[in-house]
Short mmCIF file of C-alpha atoms in Angstrom, two decimals:
data_model
loop_
_atom_site.label_atom_id
_atom_site.label_comp_id
_atom_site.label_asym_id
_atom_site.label_seq_id
_atom_site.Cartn_x
_atom_site.Cartn_y
_atom_site.Cartn_z
CA UNK A 379 -21.83 -24.62 -26.95
CA UNK A 380 -19.87 -21.44 -26.45
CA UNK A 381 -18.28 -20.84 -23.06
CA UNK A 382 -19.05 -17.41 -21.59
CA UNK A 383 -15.85 -15.67 -20.53
CA UNK A 384 -15.77 -13.06 -17.80
CA UNK A 385 -13.43 -10.16 -18.43
CA UNK A 386 -10.82 -9.30 -15.82
CA UNK A 387 -9.09 -5.93 -16.31
CA UNK A 388 -5.61 -5.11 -15.06
CA UNK A 389 -2.42 -3.12 -15.85
CA UNK A 390 -0.19 -3.96 -18.86
CA UNK A 391 1.70 -7.21 -19.50
CA UNK A 392 4.83 -7.63 -17.40
CA UNK A 393 3.49 -5.62 -14.43
CA UNK A 394 3.09 -7.05 -10.93
CA UNK A 395 -0.64 -6.40 -11.34
CA UNK A 396 -0.73 -8.86 -14.25
CA UNK A 397 1.04 -11.46 -12.10
CA UNK A 398 -1.41 -10.80 -9.25
CA UNK A 399 -4.29 -11.28 -11.71
CA UNK A 400 -2.95 -14.70 -12.75
CA UNK A 401 -2.59 -15.65 -9.11
CA UNK A 402 -6.20 -14.57 -8.38
CA UNK A 403 -7.39 -16.71 -11.31
CA UNK A 404 -5.96 -19.88 -9.70
CA UNK A 405 -8.49 -19.36 -6.88
CA UNK A 406 -11.55 -18.65 -9.01
CA UNK A 407 -14.19 -20.85 -10.62
CA UNK A 408 -15.31 -19.90 -14.14
CA UNK A 409 -13.67 -18.74 -17.35
CA UNK A 410 -11.82 -15.45 -17.44
CA UNK A 411 -10.12 -13.45 -20.14
CA UNK A 412 -7.46 -10.93 -19.07
CA UNK A 413 -7.84 -7.45 -20.60
CA UNK A 414 -5.00 -4.92 -20.29
CA UNK A 415 -5.54 -1.27 -19.36
CA UNK A 416 -3.14 1.67 -19.27
CA UNK A 417 -4.04 2.93 -15.83
CA UNK A 418 -5.77 2.15 -12.54
CA UNK A 419 -8.43 4.64 -13.58
CA UNK A 420 -9.11 2.70 -16.82
CA UNK A 421 -9.51 -0.52 -14.83
CA UNK A 422 -12.20 1.09 -12.64
CA UNK A 423 -13.98 2.60 -15.66
CA UNK A 424 -14.20 -0.81 -17.33
CA UNK A 425 -15.26 -2.67 -14.18
CA UNK A 426 -17.97 -0.04 -13.63
CA UNK A 427 -19.52 -1.37 -16.87
CA UNK A 428 -18.97 -5.09 -16.35
CA UNK A 429 -16.44 -7.75 -15.35
CA UNK A 430 -13.75 -7.67 -12.68
CA UNK A 431 -10.41 -5.94 -12.15
CA UNK A 432 -7.10 -6.21 -10.28
CA UNK A 433 -5.25 -3.11 -9.01
CA UNK A 434 -2.58 -2.37 -6.36
CA UNK A 435 -3.98 -1.00 -3.08
CA UNK A 436 -0.73 -0.49 -1.19
CA UNK A 437 2.58 1.28 -1.71
CA UNK A 438 3.66 -0.02 -5.07
CA UNK A 439 5.78 0.88 -8.05
CA UNK A 440 2.67 0.71 -10.20
CA UNK A 441 0.45 3.30 -8.64
CA UNK A 442 -0.46 5.18 -5.54
CA UNK A 443 -2.71 3.77 -2.88
CA UNK A 444 -4.42 7.16 -2.68
CA UNK A 445 -5.68 6.98 -6.26
CA UNK A 446 -7.13 3.49 -5.75
CA UNK A 447 -8.78 4.69 -2.53
CA UNK A 448 -10.26 7.76 -4.23
CA UNK A 449 -11.66 5.57 -6.98
CA UNK A 450 -13.20 3.07 -4.53
CA UNK A 451 -15.09 5.98 -2.99
CA UNK A 452 -16.07 7.47 -6.37
CA UNK A 453 -17.15 4.25 -8.10
CA UNK A 454 -19.58 3.40 -5.31
CA UNK A 455 -20.94 0.26 -7.02
CA UNK A 456 -17.47 -1.26 -7.50
CA UNK A 457 -16.53 -3.30 -4.41
CA UNK A 458 -13.48 -5.17 -3.15
CA UNK A 459 -14.18 -8.88 -3.67
CA UNK A 460 -10.74 -10.35 -2.88
CA UNK A 461 -7.21 -9.52 -1.76
CA UNK A 462 -3.75 -11.04 -2.03
CA UNK A 463 -0.17 -9.96 -1.35
CA UNK A 464 2.76 -10.40 -3.73
CA UNK A 465 6.48 -10.33 -2.94
CA UNK A 466 8.17 -7.53 -4.84
CA UNK A 467 11.74 -8.25 -5.95
CA UNK A 468 14.06 -5.88 -7.79
CA UNK A 469 16.89 -6.83 -10.13
CA UNK A 470 20.01 -5.01 -11.33
CA UNK A 471 19.89 -5.06 -15.13
CA UNK A 472 22.47 -3.91 -17.67
CA UNK A 473 25.83 -4.85 -19.22
CA UNK A 474 28.60 -5.09 -16.61
CA UNK A 475 28.15 -4.37 -12.90
CA UNK A 476 31.73 -3.08 -12.54
CA UNK A 477 31.26 -0.41 -15.20
CA UNK A 478 28.01 1.05 -13.86
CA UNK A 479 28.03 4.71 -12.77
CA UNK A 480 24.32 5.64 -12.91
CA UNK A 481 21.19 3.70 -12.01
CA UNK A 482 17.92 4.41 -13.82
CA UNK A 483 14.49 3.36 -12.49
CA UNK A 484 11.06 4.35 -11.20
CA UNK A 485 11.35 6.57 -8.06
CA UNK A 486 9.65 3.96 -5.87
CA UNK A 487 12.10 1.25 -7.03
CA UNK A 488 15.06 3.60 -6.45
CA UNK A 489 13.72 4.29 -2.95
CA UNK A 490 13.34 0.57 -2.24
CA UNK A 491 16.97 -0.14 -3.26
CA UNK A 492 18.49 3.02 -1.82
CA UNK A 493 20.98 1.39 0.57
CA UNK A 494 22.18 -0.99 -2.16
CA UNK A 495 22.74 1.90 -4.59
CA UNK A 496 24.48 3.99 -1.93
CA UNK A 497 26.84 1.12 -1.03
CA UNK A 498 28.07 1.08 -4.63
CA UNK A 499 28.35 4.88 -4.85
CA UNK A 500 26.21 5.09 -7.99
CA UNK A 501 24.22 8.19 -8.96
CA UNK A 502 20.53 7.87 -9.80
CA UNK A 503 18.10 8.99 -12.51
CA UNK A 504 14.34 8.66 -12.11
CA UNK A 505 12.08 7.73 -15.04
CA UNK A 506 8.34 6.97 -15.38
CA UNK A 507 8.43 3.18 -14.99
CA UNK A 508 10.85 0.31 -14.38
CA UNK A 509 10.17 -0.97 -17.87
CA UNK A 510 11.03 2.42 -19.38
CA UNK A 511 14.28 2.35 -17.38
CA UNK A 512 15.31 -1.01 -18.86
CA UNK A 513 14.35 0.18 -22.35
CA UNK A 514 16.44 3.35 -21.92
CA UNK A 515 19.52 1.37 -20.82
CA UNK A 516 19.06 -1.08 -23.72
CA UNK A 517 18.66 1.63 -26.34
CA UNK A 518 21.61 3.68 -25.05
CA UNK A 519 24.10 0.76 -25.39
CA UNK A 520 25.93 2.63 -22.60
CA UNK A 521 27.77 0.31 -20.19
CA UNK A 522 27.88 3.08 -17.57
CA UNK A 523 24.09 2.77 -17.12
CA UNK A 524 22.24 0.15 -15.10
CA UNK A 525 18.48 -0.27 -14.57
CA UNK A 526 16.37 -1.62 -11.73
CA UNK A 527 13.49 -3.67 -13.08
CA UNK A 528 11.76 -7.02 -13.44
CA UNK A 529 13.27 -10.17 -14.91
CA UNK A 530 10.65 -10.08 -17.64
CA UNK A 531 11.73 -6.62 -18.77
CA UNK A 532 15.42 -7.71 -18.93
CA UNK A 533 14.38 -10.55 -21.25
CA UNK A 534 12.12 -8.25 -23.28
CA UNK A 535 14.90 -5.75 -24.03
CA UNK A 536 17.74 -8.30 -24.31
CA UNK A 537 19.76 -7.19 -21.28
CA UNK A 538 21.51 -9.25 -18.59
CA UNK A 539 20.32 -9.67 -15.02
CA UNK A 540 23.48 -8.66 -13.12
CA UNK A 541 22.09 -9.27 -9.62
CA UNK A 542 18.78 -10.54 -8.24
CA UNK A 543 16.76 -9.39 -5.19
CA UNK A 544 18.63 -6.13 -4.62
CA UNK A 545 15.82 -4.55 -2.54
CA UNK A 546 16.92 -3.26 0.88
CA UNK A 547 14.12 -4.95 2.83
CA UNK A 548 13.25 -8.51 2.04
CA UNK A 549 9.63 -8.39 3.21
CA UNK A 550 8.69 -6.07 0.39
CA UNK A 551 5.08 -7.04 -0.24
CA UNK A 552 2.41 -5.18 -2.19
CA UNK A 553 -1.27 -5.89 -1.71
CA UNK A 554 -3.58 -6.17 -4.71
CA UNK A 555 -7.35 -6.14 -4.69
CA UNK A 556 -9.84 -7.86 -6.93
CA UNK A 557 -12.75 -5.51 -7.66
CA UNK A 558 -16.17 -6.04 -9.17
CA UNK A 559 -19.88 -5.31 -8.92
CA UNK A 560 -21.00 -8.90 -8.36
CA UNK A 561 -19.91 -11.87 -6.25
CA UNK A 562 -17.39 -14.49 -7.34
CA UNK A 563 -17.13 -18.20 -6.74
CA UNK A 564 -13.92 -19.45 -5.10
CA UNK A 565 -12.55 -22.97 -5.65
CA UNK A 566 -11.85 -23.54 -1.98
CA UNK A 567 -13.50 -21.86 0.97
CA UNK A 568 -11.15 -19.04 2.08
CA UNK A 569 -10.57 -19.09 5.84
CA UNK A 570 -9.76 -15.44 6.47
CA UNK A 571 -12.00 -12.48 5.64
CA UNK A 572 -11.45 -8.76 5.95
CA UNK A 573 -13.76 -5.75 5.81
CA UNK A 574 -12.88 -2.33 4.37
CA UNK A 575 -14.90 0.73 5.32
CA UNK A 576 -14.72 4.45 4.65
CA UNK A 577 -16.41 7.12 6.75
CA UNK A 578 -16.38 10.82 7.52
CA UNK A 579 -16.16 11.98 11.14
CA UNK A 580 -18.93 14.32 12.27
CA UNK A 581 -16.67 16.58 14.26
CA UNK A 582 -13.01 17.47 13.98
CA UNK A 583 -12.08 17.50 17.64
CA UNK A 584 -9.39 15.88 19.80
CA UNK A 585 -10.36 12.32 20.61
CA UNK A 586 -12.95 11.86 17.82
CA UNK A 587 -10.98 9.02 16.21
CA UNK A 588 -10.15 7.61 19.64
CA UNK A 589 -13.87 7.09 20.27
CA UNK A 590 -14.25 5.31 16.93
CA UNK A 591 -11.34 2.96 17.72
CA UNK A 592 -12.86 2.23 21.11
CA UNK A 593 -15.73 0.44 19.32
CA UNK A 594 -13.19 -1.88 17.68
CA UNK A 595 -10.94 -2.34 20.73
CA UNK A 596 -13.85 -3.24 23.03
CA UNK A 597 -14.97 -5.93 20.56
CA UNK A 598 -11.35 -7.15 20.21
CA UNK A 599 -11.44 -6.55 16.45
CA UNK A 600 -7.97 -6.28 14.90
CA UNK A 601 -7.43 -3.31 12.58
CA UNK A 602 -5.09 -4.05 9.70
CA UNK A 603 -4.87 -0.59 8.19
CA UNK A 604 -6.01 2.94 8.99
CA UNK A 605 -5.64 6.08 6.96
CA UNK A 606 -7.12 9.53 7.23
CA UNK A 607 -7.49 11.99 4.40
CA UNK A 608 -8.92 15.51 4.34
CA UNK A 609 -12.43 15.43 2.92
CA UNK A 610 -12.64 17.10 -0.47
CA UNK A 611 -16.20 18.17 0.15
CA UNK A 612 -15.81 20.22 3.30
CA UNK A 613 -12.86 21.97 4.90
CA UNK A 614 -11.64 20.74 8.28
CA UNK A 615 -13.34 17.36 8.01
CA UNK A 616 -11.61 14.05 7.49
CA UNK A 617 -12.49 10.78 5.86
CA UNK A 618 -11.02 7.56 7.24
CA UNK A 619 -10.25 4.30 5.48
CA UNK A 620 -10.14 1.38 7.92
CA UNK A 621 -9.50 -2.31 7.15
CA UNK A 622 -10.20 -4.88 9.85
CA UNK A 623 -10.49 -8.62 10.39
CA UNK A 624 -14.08 -9.67 9.72
CA UNK A 625 -15.79 -9.91 13.14
CA UNK A 626 -18.49 -12.23 11.72
CA UNK A 627 -21.80 -11.77 13.48
CA UNK A 628 -20.51 -8.64 15.27
CA UNK A 629 -20.07 -6.77 11.99
CA UNK A 630 -23.54 -5.25 11.81
CA UNK A 631 -23.48 -4.10 15.44
CA UNK A 632 -19.98 -2.60 15.01
CA UNK A 633 -21.03 -0.62 11.93
CA UNK A 634 -24.21 0.56 13.71
CA UNK A 635 -22.12 1.86 16.61
CA UNK A 636 -20.10 4.05 14.20
CA UNK A 637 -23.13 5.61 12.49
CA UNK A 638 -23.80 8.13 15.26
CA UNK A 639 -20.29 9.53 15.05
CA UNK A 640 -20.08 9.77 11.27
CA UNK A 641 -21.76 11.76 8.48
CA UNK A 642 -21.47 8.78 6.11
CA UNK A 643 -20.11 5.25 6.30
CA UNK A 644 -19.73 2.86 3.36
CA UNK A 645 -18.57 -0.75 3.29
CA UNK A 646 -16.08 -1.01 0.41
CA UNK A 647 -16.07 -4.78 0.65
CA UNK A 648 -16.15 -7.89 2.84
CA UNK A 649 -13.70 -10.18 1.07
CA UNK A 650 -11.39 -13.20 1.42
CA UNK A 651 -7.65 -12.75 1.96
CA UNK A 652 -5.93 -15.25 -0.36
CA UNK A 653 -2.43 -16.60 0.25
CA UNK B 841 30.37 41.32 -1.91
CA UNK B 842 28.72 38.25 -3.33
CA UNK B 843 25.36 37.21 -1.88
CA UNK B 844 25.21 33.57 -0.83
CA UNK B 845 22.18 31.86 -2.31
CA UNK B 846 20.54 28.84 -0.73
CA UNK B 847 19.31 26.23 -3.15
CA UNK B 848 15.69 25.11 -2.99
CA UNK B 849 14.87 21.99 -5.02
CA UNK B 850 11.44 21.18 -6.43
CA UNK B 851 9.59 19.54 -9.35
CA UNK B 852 9.73 21.00 -12.92
CA UNK B 853 8.48 24.41 -14.05
CA UNK B 854 4.70 24.66 -14.36
CA UNK B 855 3.98 22.13 -11.60
CA UNK B 856 1.99 22.94 -8.48
CA UNK B 857 5.17 22.14 -6.54
CA UNK B 858 6.94 25.03 -8.25
CA UNK B 859 4.05 27.34 -7.33
CA UNK B 860 4.18 26.08 -3.73
CA UNK B 861 7.93 26.79 -3.70
CA UNK B 862 7.36 30.38 -4.78
CA UNK B 863 4.70 30.76 -2.07
CA UNK B 864 7.10 29.35 0.56
CA UNK B 865 9.74 31.88 -0.54
CA UNK B 866 7.44 34.81 0.30
CA UNK B 867 7.64 33.69 3.96
CA UNK B 868 11.40 33.16 4.16
CA UNK B 869 14.30 35.42 4.97
CA UNK B 870 17.45 35.00 2.87
CA UNK B 871 18.30 34.50 -0.78
CA UNK B 872 17.12 31.37 -2.56
CA UNK B 873 17.66 29.96 -6.02
CA UNK B 874 15.06 27.45 -7.31
CA UNK B 875 16.53 24.25 -8.81
CA UNK B 876 14.29 21.90 -10.79
CA UNK B 877 14.33 18.10 -10.35
CA UNK B 878 12.59 15.34 -12.30
CA UNK B 879 11.18 13.49 -9.32
CA UNK B 880 10.39 13.61 -5.62
CA UNK B 881 13.26 11.16 -5.14
CA UNK B 882 15.72 13.56 -6.82
CA UNK B 883 14.56 16.39 -4.54
CA UNK B 884 15.35 14.28 -1.44
CA UNK B 885 18.74 13.18 -2.86
CA UNK B 886 19.76 16.80 -3.40
CA UNK B 887 18.47 18.06 -0.06
CA UNK B 888 20.37 15.21 1.65
CA UNK B 889 23.54 16.95 0.40
CA UNK B 890 22.55 20.58 1.06
CA UNK B 891 19.83 23.16 0.67
CA UNK B 892 16.06 22.82 0.96
CA UNK B 893 13.25 21.23 -1.03
CA UNK B 894 9.49 21.39 -1.67
CA UNK B 895 7.44 18.24 -2.40
CA UNK B 896 3.75 17.23 -2.20
CA UNK B 897 2.85 15.27 0.94
CA UNK B 898 -0.82 14.64 0.22
CA UNK B 899 -2.91 13.14 -2.56
CA UNK B 900 -1.72 15.06 -5.56
CA UNK B 901 -1.43 14.81 -9.31
CA UNK B 902 2.32 15.16 -8.94
CA UNK B 903 3.19 12.20 -6.79
CA UNK B 904 2.04 9.78 -4.19
CA UNK B 905 2.02 10.59 -0.53
CA UNK B 906 3.41 7.11 0.15
CA UNK B 907 6.64 7.82 -1.73
CA UNK B 908 7.23 11.08 0.16
CA UNK B 909 6.54 9.27 3.44
CA UNK B 910 8.93 6.44 2.58
CA UNK B 911 11.62 8.97 1.75
CA UNK B 912 11.10 10.94 4.99
CA UNK B 913 11.77 7.71 6.88
CA UNK B 914 14.74 6.74 4.68
CA UNK B 915 16.48 10.13 4.60
CA UNK B 916 16.53 10.36 8.39
CA UNK B 917 18.48 13.66 8.46
CA UNK B 918 16.01 15.44 6.17
CA UNK B 919 13.22 17.00 8.25
CA UNK B 920 9.97 18.80 7.58
CA UNK B 921 10.61 22.51 8.24
CA UNK B 922 7.37 24.02 6.92
CA UNK B 923 3.99 23.23 5.39
CA UNK B 924 1.41 24.98 3.24
CA UNK B 925 -1.74 24.01 1.31
CA UNK B 926 -2.50 25.02 -2.27
CA UNK B 927 -5.87 25.04 -4.04
CA UNK B 928 -5.80 22.69 -7.01
CA UNK B 929 -7.91 23.81 -9.99
CA UNK B 930 -8.38 21.92 -13.23
CA UNK B 931 -9.15 23.40 -16.65
CA UNK B 932 -10.68 22.00 -19.81
CA UNK B 933 -8.20 22.67 -22.60
CA UNK B 934 -8.52 22.10 -26.36
CA UNK B 935 -10.18 23.50 -29.48
CA UNK B 936 -13.99 23.46 -29.21
CA UNK B 937 -15.95 22.11 -26.24
CA UNK B 938 -18.86 20.98 -28.45
CA UNK B 939 -16.64 18.76 -30.63
CA UNK B 940 -14.90 16.91 -27.77
CA UNK B 941 -15.38 13.14 -27.57
CA UNK B 942 -12.38 12.02 -25.49
CA UNK B 943 -10.64 13.60 -22.52
CA UNK B 944 -6.92 13.02 -21.95
CA UNK B 945 -5.19 13.62 -18.60
CA UNK B 946 -3.29 12.23 -15.62
CA UNK B 947 -5.37 9.54 -13.80
CA UNK B 948 -5.58 11.65 -10.63
CA UNK B 949 -6.92 14.65 -12.61
CA UNK B 950 -9.44 12.42 -14.44
CA UNK B 951 -10.58 11.08 -11.07
CA UNK B 952 -10.94 14.61 -9.66
CA UNK B 953 -13.16 15.68 -12.60
CA UNK B 954 -15.05 12.41 -13.00
CA UNK B 955 -18.58 13.78 -12.50
CA UNK B 956 -17.92 16.64 -14.90
CA UNK B 957 -16.64 14.23 -17.59
CA UNK B 958 -19.55 11.83 -17.04
CA UNK B 959 -22.11 14.65 -17.34
CA UNK B 960 -20.78 15.36 -20.85
CA UNK B 961 -20.64 11.67 -21.82
CA UNK B 962 -16.98 11.86 -22.88
CA UNK B 963 -14.65 8.85 -22.87
CA UNK B 964 -11.28 9.10 -21.12
CA UNK B 965 -7.63 8.29 -21.82
CA UNK B 966 -4.98 8.34 -19.10
CA UNK B 967 -1.45 9.60 -19.72
CA UNK B 968 1.62 10.18 -17.50
CA UNK B 969 1.07 13.86 -16.63
CA UNK B 970 -1.37 16.71 -17.22
CA UNK B 971 1.30 18.53 -19.22
CA UNK B 972 1.80 15.49 -21.47
CA UNK B 973 -1.99 15.43 -22.01
CA UNK B 974 -2.06 19.03 -23.20
CA UNK B 975 0.97 18.38 -25.44
CA UNK B 976 -0.73 15.31 -26.96
CA UNK B 977 -3.92 17.26 -27.75
CA UNK B 978 -1.89 20.14 -29.25
CA UNK B 979 0.26 17.85 -31.43
CA UNK B 980 -2.73 15.81 -32.64
CA UNK B 981 -4.61 18.87 -33.98
CA UNK B 982 -7.67 16.68 -33.34
CA UNK B 983 -10.76 18.67 -32.30
CA UNK B 984 -12.33 15.53 -30.83
CA UNK B 985 -9.71 15.55 -28.06
CA UNK B 986 -9.71 17.66 -24.92
CA UNK B 987 -7.17 17.77 -22.09
CA UNK B 988 -7.42 18.52 -18.39
CA UNK B 989 -4.46 20.58 -17.24
CA UNK B 990 -3.10 23.83 -15.86
CA UNK B 991 -3.53 27.27 -17.40
CA UNK B 992 0.24 27.49 -17.83
CA UNK B 993 0.32 24.35 -19.94
CA UNK B 994 -2.50 25.65 -22.21
CA UNK B 995 -0.40 28.76 -22.83
CA UNK B 996 2.77 26.71 -23.33
CA UNK B 997 1.25 24.54 -26.08
CA UNK B 998 -0.91 27.25 -27.64
CA UNK B 999 -4.34 25.78 -26.82
CA UNK B 1000 -7.50 27.46 -25.54
CA UNK B 1001 -8.88 27.22 -22.02
CA UNK B 1002 -12.45 26.10 -22.74
CA UNK B 1003 -13.63 26.03 -19.11
CA UNK B 1004 -12.03 26.85 -15.77
CA UNK B 1005 -12.32 25.09 -12.39
CA UNK B 1006 -13.94 21.90 -13.67
CA UNK B 1007 -12.97 19.82 -10.59
CA UNK B 1008 -15.92 18.05 -8.92
CA UNK B 1009 -15.10 19.23 -5.39
CA UNK B 1010 -14.14 22.81 -4.85
CA UNK B 1011 -12.07 22.29 -1.71
CA UNK B 1012 -9.42 20.41 -3.63
CA UNK B 1013 -6.30 21.27 -1.65
CA UNK B 1014 -2.91 19.60 -1.74
CA UNK B 1015 -0.41 20.01 1.08
CA UNK B 1016 3.24 20.64 0.30
CA UNK B 1017 6.15 20.39 2.70
CA UNK B 1018 9.39 22.30 2.87
CA UNK B 1019 12.23 19.92 3.76
CA UNK B 1020 15.81 20.48 4.88
CA UNK B 1021 18.55 19.50 7.28
CA UNK B 1022 18.84 22.89 9.00
CA UNK B 1023 16.51 25.53 10.41
CA UNK B 1024 15.09 28.44 8.44
CA UNK B 1025 14.28 32.01 9.34
CA UNK B 1026 10.69 33.15 8.74
CA UNK B 1027 9.77 36.80 8.04
CA UNK B 1028 6.87 36.79 10.47
CA UNK B 1029 6.37 34.58 13.44
CA UNK B 1030 4.03 31.76 12.35
CA UNK B 1031 1.20 31.22 14.82
CA UNK B 1032 0.38 27.57 14.19
CA UNK B 1033 2.81 24.66 14.50
CA UNK B 1034 2.40 20.98 13.77
CA UNK B 1035 4.46 17.90 14.63
CA UNK B 1036 4.90 14.82 12.42
CA UNK B 1037 6.03 11.53 13.91
CA UNK B 1038 6.54 7.98 12.67
CA UNK B 1039 6.66 4.92 14.89
CA UNK B 1040 6.38 1.15 14.86
CA UNK B 1041 3.98 -0.56 17.27
CA UNK B 1042 5.55 -3.22 19.49
CA UNK B 1043 2.67 -5.64 19.19
CA UNK B 1044 0.08 -6.26 16.52
CA UNK B 1045 -2.97 -6.84 18.67
CA UNK B 1046 -6.50 -5.43 18.87
CA UNK B 1047 -6.49 -2.11 20.68
CA UNK B 1048 -2.76 -1.35 20.29
CA UNK B 1049 -3.42 1.81 18.29
CA UNK B 1050 -6.31 2.69 20.59
CA UNK B 1051 -3.86 2.88 23.52
CA UNK B 1052 -1.57 5.15 21.52
CA UNK B 1053 -4.44 7.51 20.64
CA UNK B 1054 -5.47 7.59 24.29
CA UNK B 1055 -2.23 9.48 25.06
CA UNK B 1056 -3.29 12.17 22.58
CA UNK B 1057 -6.99 12.26 23.54
CA UNK B 1058 -6.26 12.61 27.26
CA UNK B 1059 -3.98 15.58 26.56
CA UNK B 1060 -6.63 17.07 24.21
CA UNK B 1061 -4.13 17.08 21.31
CA UNK B 1062 -5.81 17.27 17.91
CA UNK B 1063 -4.57 14.74 15.33
CA UNK B 1064 -4.59 16.11 11.79
CA UNK B 1065 -3.59 12.94 9.94
CA UNK B 1066 -3.01 9.27 10.68
CA UNK B 1067 -1.81 6.53 8.41
CA UNK B 1068 -0.64 2.99 8.99
CA UNK B 1069 1.59 1.00 6.67
CA UNK B 1070 2.93 -2.53 6.98
CA UNK B 1071 6.54 -2.43 8.14
CA UNK B 1072 8.94 -3.55 5.43
CA UNK B 1073 11.39 -4.91 7.98
CA UNK B 1074 9.21 -7.40 9.80
CA UNK B 1075 6.05 -9.24 8.85
CA UNK B 1076 2.89 -8.50 10.83
CA UNK B 1077 4.14 -5.20 12.25
CA UNK B 1078 2.91 -1.75 11.31
CA UNK B 1079 4.42 1.68 11.16
CA UNK B 1080 2.24 4.72 11.79
CA UNK B 1081 2.56 8.26 10.52
CA UNK B 1082 0.76 10.75 12.75
CA UNK B 1083 0.53 14.54 12.38
CA UNK B 1084 -0.82 16.59 15.28
CA UNK B 1085 -1.14 20.16 16.49
CA UNK B 1086 1.99 21.11 18.43
CA UNK B 1087 1.13 20.68 22.13
CA UNK B 1088 3.96 23.04 23.16
CA UNK B 1089 5.43 22.11 26.52
CA UNK B 1090 3.49 18.80 26.53
CA UNK B 1091 5.35 17.52 23.45
CA UNK B 1092 8.23 15.85 25.28
CA UNK B 1093 5.95 14.13 27.77
CA UNK B 1094 3.61 12.92 25.00
CA UNK B 1095 6.49 11.42 23.01
CA UNK B 1096 7.89 9.78 26.16
CA UNK B 1097 4.51 8.14 26.83
CA UNK B 1098 4.61 6.51 23.38
CA UNK B 1099 8.11 5.08 23.75
CA UNK B 1100 7.04 2.11 25.87
CA UNK B 1101 4.53 0.95 23.24
CA UNK B 1102 6.80 1.36 20.20
CA UNK B 1103 9.98 -0.24 18.84
CA UNK B 1104 11.08 3.10 17.36
CA UNK B 1105 9.71 6.62 17.21
CA UNK B 1106 11.13 9.48 15.14
CA UNK B 1107 10.05 13.10 14.95
CA UNK B 1108 9.95 13.98 11.23
CA UNK B 1109 9.57 17.66 12.03
CA UNK B 1110 8.07 20.36 14.24
CA UNK B 1111 7.16 23.04 11.75
CA UNK B 1112 4.98 26.09 11.05
CA UNK B 1113 1.79 25.79 9.00
CA UNK B 1114 1.77 28.73 6.58
CA UNK B 1115 -1.40 30.15 5.05
#
C-alpha cells in the first residue's frame, strides 16, 4: 500500500523557513514531503493549487512581512493554519577576526548586528542574501572580508565560524506561518489559539480605528499585532491587519460588531500558536 | 567661487527611489549631488555621516517597510525631513505578447499584477529585482518569456514594451521619505505636515493601545498609519510606529500624554508632505 504524502512548500534549503517547516512537522500527523520554492510568492502559488506552505510573517532576513500580508489578502482561499516563532542567531564567518575590515551580509542581518559591527569599526557591504555573502567571502579568499550568516552556510562554503550569536538583541525572534486551504491534524491539542483578520475602514476620520479597538478592549481581548496599510483600491482609505488572542465563543459577536464600521472584513485564519 | 553641493543618497539609477529623489529636489533650495547606494542600509550609513537620503517607507518593490523602520529607530540622529508619494506602474516587457508562457519579475511586482497574469494563464518565476527580470529575458532571447519592469529597464536592455500599466490596482502608490540630520529649506511653504513617532507600551494588556489612541481621538488628530512590532529587547512587549497629521500647538501636549503609558517615545520627524 502506498502512503499518500502531503506536499509542504517553503523557501530553499538552509533558510530559517526550512527550519521552521521541520519544526512544524514535529507537531503534525500525516506524511509530508518538503518542496523548495525560490520565493514567498511561489509558495503561495503552489499552495493555491494543493498542499501546505511555510513562510515568514514578521520582520525577517528572508522576506518582508508586507509581501506575505498582500498575498494572504490576494490568495483568499489560502488561510493561516498554524504559527510558530524561531530564534534568529547571526554568526561572524570568515578567515581571521583580527584581519577583517569589511563585513558583507543581507541588509536586515547588517541592521540586526549594527552595534557589534560598529564596536569593531568595520565597514559594511550589503548583498542579496546571507548565503550569497558567505559565498562571496569564500570565493574571494580575501582575509579582509567577513560575512554574517548561518552556521549551515559556513559549513557549505568551507569557512570558519569566528563568533556565534553576534546579534545586538538576544530576543530576535521571527514568526512563521503555516498556510493551506484545508485543516490539519495536530499530534497534541494546542492550548493557545490566535485569530488574524483584515478589514477596510468605511471612513477615514479621526477616531475611526479607536472605535474599532473599543470592541476589543471592552471584551478584554488582547491584540498581538496591528498594522495599517493604504488601500490599493481607493485613495484615502486604509486596510488593517489585526491579530488577537482567540476569544472563543465571543469571536462571532466581535466580528459582527466590526461589520458596520468596515467595507469588508475577512478572517485570514484561526490557528494554534505552537511553541 | 566654488558652489558647495549637498550629497543626497538613494538607491541605484532606474529605481523608483531615484525618481522620488529627483522629485524631492524640485522642492528644495540649494545644490545637491545624487549619490547611488546598493541598499537602504547603505543610504542610512551614509546619511549618518552627512548629507541627506531618499528611501521607500511603504510596501514597495525596492525594499521592505520593516527594514526602513528598524533603521529609523537604530540611527537615532537620522530624522524624517520630508515625504512624497509616487505612482507605481508596471509594464509587460519582452518580444511578442502572444508567444509568452512565463512571466519573470520581482515577487512584489508579480503580486501587484497577479490578476493580469492569471487572466492570460501564464506561469510565473520570481527573481531578485525587476531590472534583473528584464535582463534575464533579454539575455535568453526566448520569446516564451516576458518580464514585468520599468520603461527605463526595457530601453536599457533593448526590449519592447508590450503593454503599459498592467498593475491590478490603479492607485498603486509608494511613499518615500527624505532623511537627514539637519533641516532643509523648501522653495515654497508646504501646507501639510505630518509627525512620525515610535514608542514602547509599558504593559502588554488588553486595551493598552486603545488608551493611547484615545489621546489622539479626543484631540481629533487623524492617524495616517499605525504598526506594531514585537520589541527585540524584551519578550512580550511591543513597539508602535504611528504617523499622524501635525496637530500644531497640540503636539507637545499630545506627546506628554503618551509618556506615562510608554517606556520610551521618540519623534522620528515632523515633516512636510509634498505632492
